[in-house]
mmCIF file of C-alpha atoms in Angstrom:
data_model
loop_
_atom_site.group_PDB
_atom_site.id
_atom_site.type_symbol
_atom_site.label_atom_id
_atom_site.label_comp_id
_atom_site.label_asym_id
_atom_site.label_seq_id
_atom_site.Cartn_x
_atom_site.Cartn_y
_atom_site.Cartn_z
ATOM 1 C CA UNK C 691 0.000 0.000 0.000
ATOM 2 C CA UNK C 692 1.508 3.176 -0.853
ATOM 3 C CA UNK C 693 -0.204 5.933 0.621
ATOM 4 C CA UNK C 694 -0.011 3.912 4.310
ATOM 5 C CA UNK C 695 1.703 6.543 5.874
ATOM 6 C CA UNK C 696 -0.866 9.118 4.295
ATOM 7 C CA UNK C 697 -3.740 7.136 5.827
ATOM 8 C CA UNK C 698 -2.238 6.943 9.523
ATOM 9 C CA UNK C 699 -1.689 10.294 9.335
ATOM 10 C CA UNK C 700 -5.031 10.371 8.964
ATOM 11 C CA UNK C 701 -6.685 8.688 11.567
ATOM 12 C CA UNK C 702 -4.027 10.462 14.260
ATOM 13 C CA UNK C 703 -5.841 13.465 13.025
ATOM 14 C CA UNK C 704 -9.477 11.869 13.697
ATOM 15 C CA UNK C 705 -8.186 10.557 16.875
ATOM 16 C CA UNK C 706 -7.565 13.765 18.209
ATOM 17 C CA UNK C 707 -11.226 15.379 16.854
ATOM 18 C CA UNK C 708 -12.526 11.895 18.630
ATOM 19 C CA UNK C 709 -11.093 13.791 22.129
ATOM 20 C CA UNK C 710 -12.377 16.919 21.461
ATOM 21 C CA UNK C 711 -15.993 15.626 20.257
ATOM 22 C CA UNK C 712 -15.789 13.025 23.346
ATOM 23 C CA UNK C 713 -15.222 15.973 25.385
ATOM 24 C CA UNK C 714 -18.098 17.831 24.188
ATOM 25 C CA UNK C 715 -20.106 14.959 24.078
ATOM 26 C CA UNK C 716 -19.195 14.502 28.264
ATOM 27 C CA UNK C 717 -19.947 18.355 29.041
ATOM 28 C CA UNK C 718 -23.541 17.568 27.203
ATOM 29 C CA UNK C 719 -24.374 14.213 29.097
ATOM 30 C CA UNK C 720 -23.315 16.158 32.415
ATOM 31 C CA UNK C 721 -25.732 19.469 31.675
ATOM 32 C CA UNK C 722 -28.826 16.946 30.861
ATOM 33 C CA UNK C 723 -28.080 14.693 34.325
ATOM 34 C CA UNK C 724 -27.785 18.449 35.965
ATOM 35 C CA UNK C 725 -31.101 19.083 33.929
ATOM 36 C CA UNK C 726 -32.797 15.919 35.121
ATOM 37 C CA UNK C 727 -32.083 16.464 39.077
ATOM 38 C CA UNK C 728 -32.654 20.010 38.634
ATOM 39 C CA UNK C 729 -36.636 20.988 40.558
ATOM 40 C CA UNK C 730 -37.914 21.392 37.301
ATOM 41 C CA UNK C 731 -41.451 22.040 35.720
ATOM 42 C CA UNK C 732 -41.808 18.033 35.108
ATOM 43 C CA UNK C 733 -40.183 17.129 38.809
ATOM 44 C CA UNK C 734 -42.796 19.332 40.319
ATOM 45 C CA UNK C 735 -45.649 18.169 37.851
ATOM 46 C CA UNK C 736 -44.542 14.760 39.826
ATOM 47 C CA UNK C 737 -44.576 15.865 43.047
ATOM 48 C CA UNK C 738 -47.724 17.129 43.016
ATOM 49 C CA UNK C 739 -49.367 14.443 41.374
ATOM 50 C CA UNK C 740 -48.004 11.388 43.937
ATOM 51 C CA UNK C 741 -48.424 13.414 47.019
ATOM 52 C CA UNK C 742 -50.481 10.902 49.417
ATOM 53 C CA UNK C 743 -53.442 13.720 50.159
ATOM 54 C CA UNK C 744 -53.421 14.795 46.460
ATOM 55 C CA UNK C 745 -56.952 13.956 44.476
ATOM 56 C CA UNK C 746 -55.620 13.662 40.612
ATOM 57 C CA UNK C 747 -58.320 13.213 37.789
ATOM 58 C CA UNK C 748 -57.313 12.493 33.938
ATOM 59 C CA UNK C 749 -59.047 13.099 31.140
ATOM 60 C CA UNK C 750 -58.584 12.984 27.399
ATOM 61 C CA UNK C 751 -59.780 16.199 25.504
ATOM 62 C CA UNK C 752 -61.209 16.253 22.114
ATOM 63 C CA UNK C 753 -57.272 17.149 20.535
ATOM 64 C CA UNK C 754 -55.741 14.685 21.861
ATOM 65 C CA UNK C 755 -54.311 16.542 24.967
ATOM 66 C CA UNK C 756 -54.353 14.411 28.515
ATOM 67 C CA UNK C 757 -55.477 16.649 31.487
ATOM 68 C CA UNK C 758 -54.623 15.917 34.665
ATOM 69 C CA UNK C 759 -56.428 18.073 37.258
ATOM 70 C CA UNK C 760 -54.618 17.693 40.878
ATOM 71 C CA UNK C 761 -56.220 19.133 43.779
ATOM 72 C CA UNK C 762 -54.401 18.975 47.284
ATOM 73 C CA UNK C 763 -56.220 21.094 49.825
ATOM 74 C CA UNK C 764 -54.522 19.672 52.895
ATOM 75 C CA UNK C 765 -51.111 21.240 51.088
ATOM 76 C CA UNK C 766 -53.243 23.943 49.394
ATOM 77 C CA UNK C 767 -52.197 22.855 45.699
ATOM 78 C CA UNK C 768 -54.458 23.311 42.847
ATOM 79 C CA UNK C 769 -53.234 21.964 39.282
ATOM 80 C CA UNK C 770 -54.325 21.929 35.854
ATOM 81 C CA UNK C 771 -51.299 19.781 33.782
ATOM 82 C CA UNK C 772 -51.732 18.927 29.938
ATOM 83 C CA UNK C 773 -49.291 17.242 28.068
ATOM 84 C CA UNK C 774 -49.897 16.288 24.516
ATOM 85 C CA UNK C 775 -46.575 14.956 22.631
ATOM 86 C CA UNK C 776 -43.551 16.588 23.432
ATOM 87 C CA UNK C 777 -45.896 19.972 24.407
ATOM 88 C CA UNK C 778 -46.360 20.348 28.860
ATOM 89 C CA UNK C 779 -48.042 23.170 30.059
ATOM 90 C CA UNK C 780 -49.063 23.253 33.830
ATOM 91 C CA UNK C 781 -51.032 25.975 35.881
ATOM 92 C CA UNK C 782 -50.943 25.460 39.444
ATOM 93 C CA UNK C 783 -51.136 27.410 42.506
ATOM 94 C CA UNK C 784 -49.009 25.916 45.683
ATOM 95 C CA UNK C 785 -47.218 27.228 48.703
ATOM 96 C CA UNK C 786 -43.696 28.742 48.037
ATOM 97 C CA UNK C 787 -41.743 26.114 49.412
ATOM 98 C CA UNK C 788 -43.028 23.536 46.672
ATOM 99 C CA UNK C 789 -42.332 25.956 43.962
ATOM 100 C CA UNK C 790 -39.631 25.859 41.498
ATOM 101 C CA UNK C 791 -35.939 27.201 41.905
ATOM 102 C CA UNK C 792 -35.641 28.603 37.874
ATOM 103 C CA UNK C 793 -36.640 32.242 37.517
ATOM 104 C CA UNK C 794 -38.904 34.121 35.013
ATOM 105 C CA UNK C 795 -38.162 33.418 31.753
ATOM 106 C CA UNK C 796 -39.246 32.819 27.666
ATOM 107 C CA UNK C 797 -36.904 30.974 25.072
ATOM 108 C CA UNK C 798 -38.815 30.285 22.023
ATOM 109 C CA UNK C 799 -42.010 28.494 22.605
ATOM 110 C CA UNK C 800 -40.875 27.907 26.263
ATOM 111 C CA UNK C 801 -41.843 29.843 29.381
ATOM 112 C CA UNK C 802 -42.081 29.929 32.871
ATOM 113 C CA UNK C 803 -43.901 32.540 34.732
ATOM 114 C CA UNK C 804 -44.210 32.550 38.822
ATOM 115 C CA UNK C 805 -46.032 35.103 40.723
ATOM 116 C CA UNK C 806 -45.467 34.841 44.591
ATOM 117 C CA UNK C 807 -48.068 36.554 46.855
ATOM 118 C CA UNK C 808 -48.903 35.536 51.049
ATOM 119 C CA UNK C 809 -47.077 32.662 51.086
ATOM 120 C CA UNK C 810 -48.182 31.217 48.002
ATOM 121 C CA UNK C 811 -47.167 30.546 44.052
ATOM 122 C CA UNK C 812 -48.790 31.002 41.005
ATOM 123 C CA UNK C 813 -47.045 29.226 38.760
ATOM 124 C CA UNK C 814 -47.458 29.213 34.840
ATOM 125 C CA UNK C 815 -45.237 26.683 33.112
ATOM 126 C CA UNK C 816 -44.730 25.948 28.935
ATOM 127 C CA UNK C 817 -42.541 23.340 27.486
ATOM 128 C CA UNK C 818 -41.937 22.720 23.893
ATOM 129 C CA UNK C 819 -39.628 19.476 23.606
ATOM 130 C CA UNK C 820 -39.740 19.984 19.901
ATOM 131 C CA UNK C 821 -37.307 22.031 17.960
ATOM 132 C CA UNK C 822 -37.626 22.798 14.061
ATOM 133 C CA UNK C 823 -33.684 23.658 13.275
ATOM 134 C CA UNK C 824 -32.534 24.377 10.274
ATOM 135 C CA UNK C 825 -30.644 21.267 8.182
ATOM 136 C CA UNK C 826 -27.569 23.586 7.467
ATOM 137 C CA UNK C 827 -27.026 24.657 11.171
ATOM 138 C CA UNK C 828 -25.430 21.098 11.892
ATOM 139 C CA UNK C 829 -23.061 21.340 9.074
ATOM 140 C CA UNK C 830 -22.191 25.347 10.141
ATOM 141 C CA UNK C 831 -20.841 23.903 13.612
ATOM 142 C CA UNK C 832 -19.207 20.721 11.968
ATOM 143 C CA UNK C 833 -17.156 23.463 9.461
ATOM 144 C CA UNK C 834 -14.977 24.946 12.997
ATOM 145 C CA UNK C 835 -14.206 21.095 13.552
ATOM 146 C CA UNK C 836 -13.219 20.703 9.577
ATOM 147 C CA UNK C 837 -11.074 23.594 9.680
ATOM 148 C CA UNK C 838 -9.147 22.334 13.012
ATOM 149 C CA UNK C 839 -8.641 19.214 11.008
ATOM 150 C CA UNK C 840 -8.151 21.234 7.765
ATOM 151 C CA UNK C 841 -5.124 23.002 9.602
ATOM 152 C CA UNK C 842 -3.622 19.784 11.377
ATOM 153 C CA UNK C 843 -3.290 18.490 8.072
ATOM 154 C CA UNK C 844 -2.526 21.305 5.614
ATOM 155 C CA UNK C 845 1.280 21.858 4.164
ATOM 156 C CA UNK C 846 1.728 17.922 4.412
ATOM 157 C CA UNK C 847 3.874 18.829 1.451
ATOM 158 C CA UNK C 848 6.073 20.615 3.239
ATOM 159 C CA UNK C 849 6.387 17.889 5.696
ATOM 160 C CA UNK C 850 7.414 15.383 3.311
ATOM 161 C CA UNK C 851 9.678 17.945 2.122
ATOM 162 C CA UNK C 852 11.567 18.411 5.742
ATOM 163 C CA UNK C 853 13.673 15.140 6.054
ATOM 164 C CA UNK C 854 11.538 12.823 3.937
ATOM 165 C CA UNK C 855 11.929 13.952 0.608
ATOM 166 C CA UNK C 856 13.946 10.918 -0.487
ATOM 167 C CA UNK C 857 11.716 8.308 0.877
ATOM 168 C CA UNK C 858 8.136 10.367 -0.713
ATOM 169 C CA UNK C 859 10.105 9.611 -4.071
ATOM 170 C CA UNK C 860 11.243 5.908 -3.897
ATOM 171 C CA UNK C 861 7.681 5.263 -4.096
ATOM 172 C CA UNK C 862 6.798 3.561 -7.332
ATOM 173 C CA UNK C 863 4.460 6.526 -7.881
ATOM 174 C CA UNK C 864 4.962 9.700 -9.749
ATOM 175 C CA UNK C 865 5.177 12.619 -7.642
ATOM 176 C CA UNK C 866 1.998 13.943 -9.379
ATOM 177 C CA UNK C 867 0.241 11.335 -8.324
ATOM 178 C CA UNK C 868 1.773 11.055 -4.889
ATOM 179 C CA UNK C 869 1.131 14.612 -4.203
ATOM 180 C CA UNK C 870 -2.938 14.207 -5.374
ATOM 181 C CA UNK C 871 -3.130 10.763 -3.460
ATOM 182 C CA UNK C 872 -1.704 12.476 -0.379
ATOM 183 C CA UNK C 873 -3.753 15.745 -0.560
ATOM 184 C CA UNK C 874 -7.203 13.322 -1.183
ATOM 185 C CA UNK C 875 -6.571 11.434 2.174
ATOM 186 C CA UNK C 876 -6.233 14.768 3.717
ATOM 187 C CA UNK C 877 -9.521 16.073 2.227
ATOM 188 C CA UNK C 878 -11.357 12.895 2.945
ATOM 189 C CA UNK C 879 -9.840 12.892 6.703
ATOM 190 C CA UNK C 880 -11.540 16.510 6.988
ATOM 191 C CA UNK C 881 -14.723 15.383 5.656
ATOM 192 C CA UNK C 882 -15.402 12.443 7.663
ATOM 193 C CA UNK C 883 -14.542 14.672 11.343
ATOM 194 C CA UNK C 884 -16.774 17.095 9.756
ATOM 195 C CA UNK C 885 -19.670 14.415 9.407
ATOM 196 C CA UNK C 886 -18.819 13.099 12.802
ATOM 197 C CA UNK C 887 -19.476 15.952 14.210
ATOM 198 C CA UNK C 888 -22.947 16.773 12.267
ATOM 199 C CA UNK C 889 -23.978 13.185 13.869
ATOM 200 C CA UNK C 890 -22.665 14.124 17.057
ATOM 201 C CA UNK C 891 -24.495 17.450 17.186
ATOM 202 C CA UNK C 892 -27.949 15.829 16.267
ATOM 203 C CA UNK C 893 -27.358 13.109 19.381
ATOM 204 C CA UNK C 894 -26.772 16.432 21.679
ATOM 205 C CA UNK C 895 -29.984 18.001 19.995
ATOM 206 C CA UNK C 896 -31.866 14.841 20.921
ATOM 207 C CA UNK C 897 -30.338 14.428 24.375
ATOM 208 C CA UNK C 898 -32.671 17.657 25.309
ATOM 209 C CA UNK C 899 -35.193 18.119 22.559
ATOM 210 C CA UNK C 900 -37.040 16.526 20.065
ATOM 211 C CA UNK C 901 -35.767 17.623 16.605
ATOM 212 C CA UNK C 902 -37.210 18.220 13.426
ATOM 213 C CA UNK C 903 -34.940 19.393 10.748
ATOM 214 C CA UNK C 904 -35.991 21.445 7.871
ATOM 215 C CA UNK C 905 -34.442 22.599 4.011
ATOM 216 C CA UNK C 906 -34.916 25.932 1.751
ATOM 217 C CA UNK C 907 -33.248 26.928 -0.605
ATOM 218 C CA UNK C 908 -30.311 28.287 1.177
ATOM 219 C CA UNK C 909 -29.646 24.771 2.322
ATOM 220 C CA UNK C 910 -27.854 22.923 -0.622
ATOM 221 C CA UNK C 911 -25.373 26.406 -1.121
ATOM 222 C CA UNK C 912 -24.779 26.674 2.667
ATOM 223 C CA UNK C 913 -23.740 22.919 3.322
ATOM 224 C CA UNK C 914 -21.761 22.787 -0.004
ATOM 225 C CA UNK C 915 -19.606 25.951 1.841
ATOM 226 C CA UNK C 916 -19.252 24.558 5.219
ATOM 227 C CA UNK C 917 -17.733 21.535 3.215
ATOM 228 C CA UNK C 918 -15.827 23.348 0.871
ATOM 229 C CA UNK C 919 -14.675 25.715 2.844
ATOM 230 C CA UNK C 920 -12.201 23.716 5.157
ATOM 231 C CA UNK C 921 -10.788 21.957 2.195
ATOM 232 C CA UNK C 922 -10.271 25.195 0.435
ATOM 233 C CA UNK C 923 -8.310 26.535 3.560
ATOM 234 C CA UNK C 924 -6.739 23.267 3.682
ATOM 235 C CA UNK C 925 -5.344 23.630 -0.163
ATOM 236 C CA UNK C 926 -4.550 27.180 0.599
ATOM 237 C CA UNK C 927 -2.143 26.213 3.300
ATOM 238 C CA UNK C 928 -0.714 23.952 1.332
ATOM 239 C CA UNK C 929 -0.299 25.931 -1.665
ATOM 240 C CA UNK C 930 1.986 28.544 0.140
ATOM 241 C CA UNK C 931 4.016 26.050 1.797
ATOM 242 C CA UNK C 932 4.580 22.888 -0.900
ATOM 243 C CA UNK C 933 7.955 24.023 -1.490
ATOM 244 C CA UNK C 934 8.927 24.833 1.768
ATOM 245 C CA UNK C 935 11.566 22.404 3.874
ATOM 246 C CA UNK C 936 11.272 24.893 6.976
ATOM 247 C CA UNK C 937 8.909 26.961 8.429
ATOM 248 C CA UNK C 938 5.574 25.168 8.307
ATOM 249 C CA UNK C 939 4.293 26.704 11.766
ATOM 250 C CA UNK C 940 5.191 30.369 10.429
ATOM 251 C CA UNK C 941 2.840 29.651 7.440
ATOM 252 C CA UNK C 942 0.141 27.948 9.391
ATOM 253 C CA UNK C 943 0.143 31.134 12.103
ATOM 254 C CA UNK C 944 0.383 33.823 9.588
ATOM 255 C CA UNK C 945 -1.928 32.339 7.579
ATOM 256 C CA UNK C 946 -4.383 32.668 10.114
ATOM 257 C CA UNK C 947 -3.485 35.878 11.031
ATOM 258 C CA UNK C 948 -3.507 37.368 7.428
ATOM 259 C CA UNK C 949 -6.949 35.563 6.456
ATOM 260 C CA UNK C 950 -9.002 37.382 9.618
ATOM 261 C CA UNK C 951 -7.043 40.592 8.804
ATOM 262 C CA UNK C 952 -7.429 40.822 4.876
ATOM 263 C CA UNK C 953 -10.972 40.618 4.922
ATOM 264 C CA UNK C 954 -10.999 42.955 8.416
ATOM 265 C CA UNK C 955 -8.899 45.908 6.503
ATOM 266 C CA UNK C 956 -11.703 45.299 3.544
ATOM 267 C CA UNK C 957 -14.957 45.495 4.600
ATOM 268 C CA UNK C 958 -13.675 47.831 7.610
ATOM 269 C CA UNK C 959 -12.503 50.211 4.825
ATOM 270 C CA UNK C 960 -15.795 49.856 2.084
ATOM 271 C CA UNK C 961 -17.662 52.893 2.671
ATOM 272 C CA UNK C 962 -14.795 55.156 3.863
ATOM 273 C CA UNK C 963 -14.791 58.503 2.341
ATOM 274 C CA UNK C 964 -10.852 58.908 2.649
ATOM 275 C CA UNK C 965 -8.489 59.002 -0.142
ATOM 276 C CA UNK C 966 -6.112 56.085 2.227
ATOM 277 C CA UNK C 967 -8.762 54.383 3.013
ATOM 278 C CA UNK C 968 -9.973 53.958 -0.498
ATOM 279 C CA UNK C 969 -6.780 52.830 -1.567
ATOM 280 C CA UNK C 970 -6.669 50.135 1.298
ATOM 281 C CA UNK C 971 -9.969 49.118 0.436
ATOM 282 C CA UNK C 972 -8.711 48.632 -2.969
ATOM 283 C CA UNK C 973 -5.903 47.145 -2.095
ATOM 284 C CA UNK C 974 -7.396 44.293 0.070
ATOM 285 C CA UNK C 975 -10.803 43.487 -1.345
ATOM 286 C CA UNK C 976 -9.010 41.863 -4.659
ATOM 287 C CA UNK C 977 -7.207 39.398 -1.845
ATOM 288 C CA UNK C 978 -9.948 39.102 0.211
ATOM 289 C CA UNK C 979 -11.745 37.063 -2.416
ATOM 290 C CA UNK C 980 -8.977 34.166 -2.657
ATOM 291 C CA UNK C 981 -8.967 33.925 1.258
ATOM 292 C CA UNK C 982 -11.555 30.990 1.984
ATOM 293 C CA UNK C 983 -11.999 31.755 5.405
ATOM 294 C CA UNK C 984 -13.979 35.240 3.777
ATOM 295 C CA UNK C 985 -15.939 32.593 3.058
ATOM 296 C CA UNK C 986 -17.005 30.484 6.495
ATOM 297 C CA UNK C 987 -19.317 32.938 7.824
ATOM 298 C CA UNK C 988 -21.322 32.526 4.533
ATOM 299 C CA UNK C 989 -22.785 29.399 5.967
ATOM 300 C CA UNK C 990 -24.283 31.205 9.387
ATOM 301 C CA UNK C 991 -25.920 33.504 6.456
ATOM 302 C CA UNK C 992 -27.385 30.007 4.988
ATOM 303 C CA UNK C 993 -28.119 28.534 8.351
ATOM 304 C CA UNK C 994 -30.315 31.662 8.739
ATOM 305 C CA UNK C 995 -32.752 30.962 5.506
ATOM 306 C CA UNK C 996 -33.781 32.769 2.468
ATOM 307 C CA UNK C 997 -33.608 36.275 4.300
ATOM 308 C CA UNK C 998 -30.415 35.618 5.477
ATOM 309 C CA UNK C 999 -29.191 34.493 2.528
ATOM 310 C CA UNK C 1000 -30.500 37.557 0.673
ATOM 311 C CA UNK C 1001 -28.137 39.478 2.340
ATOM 312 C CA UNK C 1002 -24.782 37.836 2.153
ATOM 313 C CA UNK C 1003 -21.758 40.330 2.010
ATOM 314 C CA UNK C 1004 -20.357 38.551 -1.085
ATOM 315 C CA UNK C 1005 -23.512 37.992 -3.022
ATOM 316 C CA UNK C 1006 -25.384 34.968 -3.380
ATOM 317 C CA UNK C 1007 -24.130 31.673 -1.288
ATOM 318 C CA UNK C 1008 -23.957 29.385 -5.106
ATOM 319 C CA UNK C 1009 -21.843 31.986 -6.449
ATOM 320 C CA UNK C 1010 -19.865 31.671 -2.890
ATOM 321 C CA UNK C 1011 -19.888 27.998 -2.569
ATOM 322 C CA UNK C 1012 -18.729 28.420 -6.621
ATOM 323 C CA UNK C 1013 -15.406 30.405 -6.100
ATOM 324 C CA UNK C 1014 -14.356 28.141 -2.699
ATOM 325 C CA UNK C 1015 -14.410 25.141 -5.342
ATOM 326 C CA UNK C 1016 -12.586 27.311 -7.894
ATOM 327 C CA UNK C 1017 -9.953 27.851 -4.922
ATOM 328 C CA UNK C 1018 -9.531 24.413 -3.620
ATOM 329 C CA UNK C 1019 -8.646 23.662 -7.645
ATOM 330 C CA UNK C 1020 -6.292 26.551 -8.079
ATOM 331 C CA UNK C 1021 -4.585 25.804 -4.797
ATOM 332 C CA UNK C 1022 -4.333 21.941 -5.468
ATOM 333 C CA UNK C 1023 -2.753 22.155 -8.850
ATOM 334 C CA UNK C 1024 -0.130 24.865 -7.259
ATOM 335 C CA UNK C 1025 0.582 22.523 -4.698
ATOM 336 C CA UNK C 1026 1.675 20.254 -7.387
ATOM 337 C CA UNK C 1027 3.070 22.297 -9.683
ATOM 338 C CA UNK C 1028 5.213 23.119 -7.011
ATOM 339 C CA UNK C 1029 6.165 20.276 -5.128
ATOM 340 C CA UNK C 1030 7.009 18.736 -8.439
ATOM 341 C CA UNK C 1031 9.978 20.850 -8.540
ATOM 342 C CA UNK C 1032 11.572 20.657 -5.427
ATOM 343 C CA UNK C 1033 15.029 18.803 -5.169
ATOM 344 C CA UNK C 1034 16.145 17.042 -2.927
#
């Protein structure tokens, strides 16, 4: 097998996204244990529905709902609880000590309201356990993971370059095709941690809501970004540093540091009425378009819908996920034009 040492670089790179999802995955399973012991709407629904003095009535209402009346007057409770699918919605009055410990608050379709007066509660509580989120959200949040991969792996050129030059070419492979064969692990490494963590983010979704997942047509353009856009960054890296024997980590870190900036001097510079900052402007917005990380926040645009998408700073998200293709070919075929001429 020729590319062996391509492929185990490989999974070392998946083995350290497997940490970092793990570790998200742990910090998730410990917030929904704290959620479950927490006195809660549904712990105090419960409560007041076992309590030994407590009369509780059900009944099934013409939509479907189930009411369960609970009246307690030995611990002066009153409440009306309906729960119909993943919808809860309780009304109950009680004494303050049985009352919950969360505040006042709304989030989405989600409420709790408490009103404290003499001792006792009024308590107003609405739970949606159903989420509609968009499709293209999941693969926004698996892009940061792709483009820590994208940047573990990018310049692997360069690596075979420092002190392994000589080996890369006793391979019974041309260097063309060593080069492509090498870069295509890479890009398939970044897209299976990015898909790991889409999967990932839907079992944390689950692990606290039901959820639905819905498409428009900002979808298709936004996911083909979030994957193109790690592999683009990926080539880019790679491109500036495939005939390199030194100085990988300089490229990598100004790299970063010159694709936040460029794009920072442009759009910070578009409507200035200056003759310098004109010029900047001019200067940066040409370079600003070959930078693919100009391009990652296009997806949270996406992820956001049609209206979103509508107003997307470098027009519309095909066009976008258009050019980041464009760059990952440009940057590929440098790479190899490149590395093809590097001696030993």
């Amino acid at each position: 097998m020729y590319y062996y040492a391509e492929v185990l670089r490989g999974m070392r790179a998946l083995r350290v996204i497997a940490v970092i999802l793990g570790i998200f995955l742990a910090i998730a399973i410990i917030f929904r244990l704290w959620a479950f012991a927490e006195h809660g709407p549904m712990s105090v629904a419960s409560g007041l529905q076992t309590s030994p003095t407590a009369h509780v009535t059900h009944k099934t209402l013409a939509d479907g709902t189930i009411e369960t009346v609970v009246n307690d007057p030995a611990n002066h409770v009153h409440a009306v609880i309906d729960r119909k699918g993943q919808m809860f919605h309780m009304d109950a009055t009680m004494p303050n000590s049985n009352s919950m410990s969360h505040d006042n608050f709304t989030l989405g379709r989600s409420s709790i309201s408490q009103n404290q007066q003499s001792g006792m509660t009024h308590i107003v509580v609405t739970q949606d356990m159903t989420a509609n989120i968009p499709l293209a959200i999941l693969f926004a949040i698996a892009e940061v993971i792709g483009l820590v991969t994208a940047t573990m792996l990018a310049g692997v050129l360069a690596k075979e370059n420092d002190g392994h030059l000589e080996i890369a070419w006793t391979k019974p492979v041309s260097r063309e095709r060593l080069a492509v064969a090498t870069m295509g692990t890479d890009i398939v490494t970044i897209l299976t941690s990015q898909f790991a963590t889409v999967l990932l983010t839907v079992i944390v979704c689950a692990m606290f809501v039901w959820p639905t997942f819905y498409t428009d047509a900002a979808t298709l353009p936004s996911i083909a970004i979030t994957l193109l856009g790690p592999i683009a960054w990926y080539a880019c890296l790679t491109a500036f540093s495939a005939s390199l024997k030194r100085g990988l980590g300089m490229v990598v870190g100004l790299g970063w540091l010159a694709a936040i900036a460029i794009p920072a001097f442009a759009e910070g510079t578009a409507s200035s009425s200056s003759d310098l900052g004109r010029a900047i402007h001019w200067i940066f917005q040409p370079i600003a378009y070959i930078d693919p990380i100009e391009y990652v926040h296009l997806s949270f645009h996406g992820s956001g819908g049609m209206s979103a998408m509508q107003n997307a700073p470098l027009g519309p998200l095909g066009v976008s996920a258009g050019m980041l293709l464009a760059l990952t070919v440009v940057y590929l075929a440098l790479s190899v034009l490149q590395w093809r001429r590097v001696e030993a």
